[in-house]
């Protein structure tokens, strides 16, 4: 049931295998969150990053995990740390010559208005 969104710099194309990441990410999220069902993941390559300072050399990956309410802040923090560690294994490290790499994770509760339709006709 977890909903995941992966936003990443399009500049990572060829250097970042998002399918390999997702293959490891799904079981990690289900196990660490205690969820049942399957993860649903939206992957969005992004052309523009405006950081501090803005730079065309900076690349990023941000993962958002949406869960039904009920997990403790400690459990969500452990999940964030696990996802961050997994990202570090999959995202190529930057260096001074190639620019900066920013990775981040947010684990959040889905809003009370969340609904899921099992099928669309």
C-alpha atoms as a PDB file:
ATOM      1  CA  UNK A   1       0.000   0.000   0.000  1.00  0.00           C
ATOM      2  CA  UNK A   2       2.856   2.488   0.453  1.00  0.00           C
ATOM      3  CA  UNK A   3       3.014   5.227  -2.164  1.00  0.00           C
ATOM      4  CA  UNK A   4       6.484   6.287  -3.252  1.00  0.00           C
ATOM      5  CA  UNK A   5       7.581   9.202  -5.393  1.00  0.00           C
ATOM      6  CA  UNK A   6      11.132   9.395  -6.702  1.00  0.00           C
ATOM      7  CA  UNK A   7      12.138  12.775  -8.102  1.00  0.00           C
ATOM      8  CA  UNK A   8      15.592  12.833  -9.665  1.00  0.00           C
ATOM      9  CA  UNK A   9      17.772  14.979 -11.867  1.00  0.00           C
ATOM     10  CA  UNK A  10      17.430  13.994 -15.488  1.00  0.00           C
ATOM     11  CA  UNK A  11      21.199  14.555 -15.687  1.00  0.00           C
ATOM     12  CA  UNK A  12      21.581  11.225 -13.872  1.00  0.00           C
ATOM     13  CA  UNK A  13      20.292   9.302 -16.899  1.00  0.00           C
ATOM     14  CA  UNK A  14      22.712   6.531 -17.688  1.00  0.00           C
ATOM     15  CA  UNK A  15      24.469   6.796 -14.322  1.00  0.00           C
ATOM     16  CA  UNK A  16      21.473   5.999 -12.102  1.00  0.00           C
ATOM     17  CA  UNK A  17      19.499   2.760 -12.544  1.00  0.00           C
ATOM     18  CA  UNK A  18      16.172   3.702 -11.004  1.00  0.00           C
ATOM     19  CA  UNK A  19      14.707   0.243 -11.763  1.00  0.00           C
ATOM     20  CA  UNK A  20      17.448  -1.435  -9.716  1.00  0.00           C
ATOM     21  CA  UNK A  21      16.776   1.028  -6.892  1.00  0.00           C
ATOM     22  CA  UNK A  22      13.031   0.309  -6.941  1.00  0.00           C
ATOM     23  CA  UNK A  23      13.665  -3.450  -6.894  1.00  0.00           C
ATOM     24  CA  UNK A  24      15.435  -3.043  -3.534  1.00  0.00           C
ATOM     25  CA  UNK A  25      13.372  -0.115  -2.283  1.00  0.00           C
ATOM     26  CA  UNK A  26       9.971  -1.827  -2.332  1.00  0.00           C
ATOM     27  CA  UNK A  27      10.837  -4.708   0.038  1.00  0.00           C
ATOM     28  CA  UNK A  28      12.728  -2.318   2.335  1.00  0.00           C
ATOM     29  CA  UNK A  29       9.723   0.013   2.630  1.00  0.00           C
ATOM     30  CA  UNK A  30       7.220  -2.807   3.167  1.00  0.00           C
ATOM     31  CA  UNK A  31       9.406  -4.503   5.798  1.00  0.00           C
ATOM     32  CA  UNK A  32      10.436  -1.387   7.720  1.00  0.00           C
ATOM     33  CA  UNK A  33       6.962   0.165   7.690  1.00  0.00           C
ATOM     34  CA  UNK A  34       5.098  -3.025   8.558  1.00  0.00           C
ATOM     35  CA  UNK A  35       2.817  -2.447   5.562  1.00  0.00           C
ATOM     36  CA  UNK A  36       0.916  -5.053   3.661  1.00  0.00           C
ATOM     37  CA  UNK A  37       0.329  -5.082  -0.045  1.00  0.00           C
ATOM     38  CA  UNK A  38       2.546  -3.647  -2.733  1.00  0.00           C
ATOM     39  CA  UNK A  39       4.278  -0.330  -3.173  1.00  0.00           C
ATOM     40  CA  UNK A  40       3.092   2.025  -5.867  1.00  0.00           C
ATOM     41  CA  UNK A  41       5.915   4.148  -7.237  1.00  0.00           C
ATOM     42  CA  UNK A  42       5.929   7.255  -9.404  1.00  0.00           C
ATOM     43  CA  UNK A  43       9.281   8.176 -10.943  1.00  0.00           C
ATOM     44  CA  UNK A  44       9.770  11.739 -12.139  1.00  0.00           C
ATOM     45  CA  UNK A  45      12.954  12.883 -13.873  1.00  0.00           C
ATOM     46  CA  UNK A  46      13.345  16.625 -13.359  1.00  0.00           C
ATOM     47  CA  UNK A  47      15.259  19.078 -15.554  1.00  0.00           C
ATOM     48  CA  UNK A  48      15.706  21.912 -13.073  1.00  0.00           C
ATOM     49  CA  UNK A  49      17.167  22.045  -9.587  1.00  0.00           C
ATOM     50  CA  UNK A  50      17.331  25.314  -7.662  1.00  0.00           C
ATOM     51  CA  UNK A  51      19.359  24.823  -4.521  1.00  0.00           C
ATOM     52  CA  UNK A  52      21.517  27.069  -2.407  1.00  0.00           C
ATOM     53  CA  UNK A  53      23.443  28.173  -4.350  1.00  0.00           C
ATOM     54  CA  UNK A  54      21.682  27.193  -7.584  1.00  0.00           C
ATOM     55  CA  UNK A  55      24.002  25.287  -9.868  1.00  0.00           C
ATOM     56  CA  UNK A  56      23.666  23.367 -13.090  1.00  0.00           C
ATOM     57  CA  UNK A  57      26.279  21.013 -11.651  1.00  0.00           C
ATOM     58  CA  UNK A  58      24.104  19.876  -8.724  1.00  0.00           C
ATOM     59  CA  UNK A  59      22.116  16.673  -9.162  1.00  0.00           C
ATOM     60  CA  UNK A  60      19.576  15.276  -6.736  1.00  0.00           C
ATOM     61  CA  UNK A  61      17.359  12.353  -5.836  1.00  0.00           C
ATOM     62  CA  UNK A  62      14.459  12.804  -3.429  1.00  0.00           C
ATOM     63  CA  UNK A  63      12.242   9.927  -2.281  1.00  0.00           C
ATOM     64  CA  UNK A  64       8.888  10.530  -0.618  1.00  0.00           C
ATOM     65  CA  UNK A  65       7.159   7.628   1.117  1.00  0.00           C
ATOM     66  CA  UNK A  66       3.463   8.022   1.903  1.00  0.00           C
ATOM     67  CA  UNK A  67       2.024   5.634   4.503  1.00  0.00           C
ATOM     68  CA  UNK A  68      -1.295   5.216   6.217  1.00  0.00           C
ATOM     69  CA  UNK A  69      -1.129   6.899   9.658  1.00  0.00           C
ATOM     70  CA  UNK A  70      -0.139   4.887  12.692  1.00  0.00           C
ATOM     71  CA  UNK A  71       3.644   4.583  12.621  1.00  0.00           C
ATOM     72  CA  UNK A  72       5.701   6.184  15.342  1.00  0.00           C
ATOM     73  CA  UNK A  73       8.105   9.000  14.500  1.00  0.00           C
ATOM     74  CA  UNK A  74      10.944   6.639  15.468  1.00  0.00           C
ATOM     75  CA  UNK A  75       9.724   4.013  12.979  1.00  0.00           C
ATOM     76  CA  UNK A  76       9.418   6.621  10.227  1.00  0.00           C
ATOM     77  CA  UNK A  77      12.918   7.911  11.057  1.00  0.00           C
ATOM     78  CA  UNK A  78      14.364   4.360  10.809  1.00  0.00           C
ATOM     79  CA  UNK A  79      12.670   3.945   7.440  1.00  0.00           C
ATOM     80  CA  UNK A  80      14.094   7.295   6.270  1.00  0.00           C
ATOM     81  CA  UNK A  81      17.599   6.238   7.314  1.00  0.00           C
ATOM     82  CA  UNK A  82      17.237   2.899   5.529  1.00  0.00           C
ATOM     83  CA  UNK A  83      16.052   4.560   2.320  1.00  0.00           C
ATOM     84  CA  UNK A  84      18.841   7.145   2.544  1.00  0.00           C
ATOM     85  CA  UNK A  85      21.448   4.374   2.918  1.00  0.00           C
ATOM     86  CA  UNK A  86      19.987   2.536  -0.077  1.00  0.00           C
ATOM     87  CA  UNK A  87      20.046   5.729  -2.152  1.00  0.00           C
ATOM     88  CA  UNK A  88      23.711   6.215  -1.279  1.00  0.00           C
ATOM     89  CA  UNK A  89      24.412   2.782  -2.783  1.00  0.00           C
ATOM     90  CA  UNK A  90      22.580   3.560  -6.036  1.00  0.00           C
ATOM     91  CA  UNK A  91      23.277   7.233  -6.716  1.00  0.00           C
ATOM     92  CA  UNK A  92      26.728   8.012  -8.108  1.00  0.00           C
ATOM     93  CA  UNK A  93      28.796  10.131  -5.722  1.00  0.00           C
ATOM     94  CA  UNK A  94      29.782  13.589  -6.863  1.00  0.00           C
ATOM     95  CA  UNK A  95      33.141  15.183  -6.514  1.00  0.00           C
ATOM     96  CA  UNK A  96      34.428  18.706  -6.889  1.00  0.00           C
ATOM     97  CA  UNK A  97      34.931  18.308 -10.643  1.00  0.00           C
ATOM     98  CA  UNK A  98      31.548  16.752 -11.379  1.00  0.00           C
ATOM     99  CA  UNK A  99      29.409  18.788  -9.008  1.00  0.00           C
ATOM    100  CA  UNK A 100      27.388  18.082  -5.919  1.00  0.00           C
ATOM    101  CA  UNK A 101      24.942  15.218  -5.344  1.00  0.00           C
ATOM    102  CA  UNK A 102      22.039  15.813  -2.962  1.00  0.00           C
ATOM    103  CA  UNK A 103      19.923  12.880  -1.735  1.00  0.00           C
ATOM    104  CA  UNK A 104      16.965  13.190   0.610  1.00  0.00           C
ATOM    105  CA  UNK A 105      14.010  11.223   1.967  1.00  0.00           C
ATOM    106  CA  UNK A 106      10.694  12.124   3.556  1.00  0.00           C
ATOM    107  CA  UNK A 107       8.396   9.576   5.171  1.00  0.00           C
ATOM    108  CA  UNK A 108       4.959  11.060   5.757  1.00  0.00           C
ATOM    109  CA  UNK A 109       1.435  10.033   6.679  1.00  0.00           C
ATOM    110  CA  UNK A 110      -1.153  10.047   3.915  1.00  0.00           C
ATOM    111  CA  UNK A 111      -3.940  12.554   4.515  1.00  0.00           C
ATOM    112  CA  UNK A 112      -7.244  11.450   5.997  1.00  0.00           C
ATOM    113  CA  UNK A 113      -8.838  12.183   2.634  1.00  0.00           C
ATOM    114  CA  UNK A 114      -6.761   9.451   0.929  1.00  0.00           C
ATOM    115  CA  UNK A 115      -8.833   6.948  -1.029  1.00  0.00           C
ATOM    116  CA  UNK A 116      -7.844   4.096  -3.351  1.00  0.00           C
ATOM    117  CA  UNK A 117     -10.008   2.788  -6.162  1.00  0.00           C
ATOM    118  CA  UNK A 118      -9.211  -0.860  -6.870  1.00  0.00           C
ATOM    119  CA  UNK A 119      -9.909  -0.419 -10.575  1.00  0.00           C
ATOM    120  CA  UNK A 120     -10.770   2.293 -13.047  1.00  0.00           C
ATOM    121  CA  UNK A 121     -13.164   1.629 -15.905  1.00  0.00           C
END
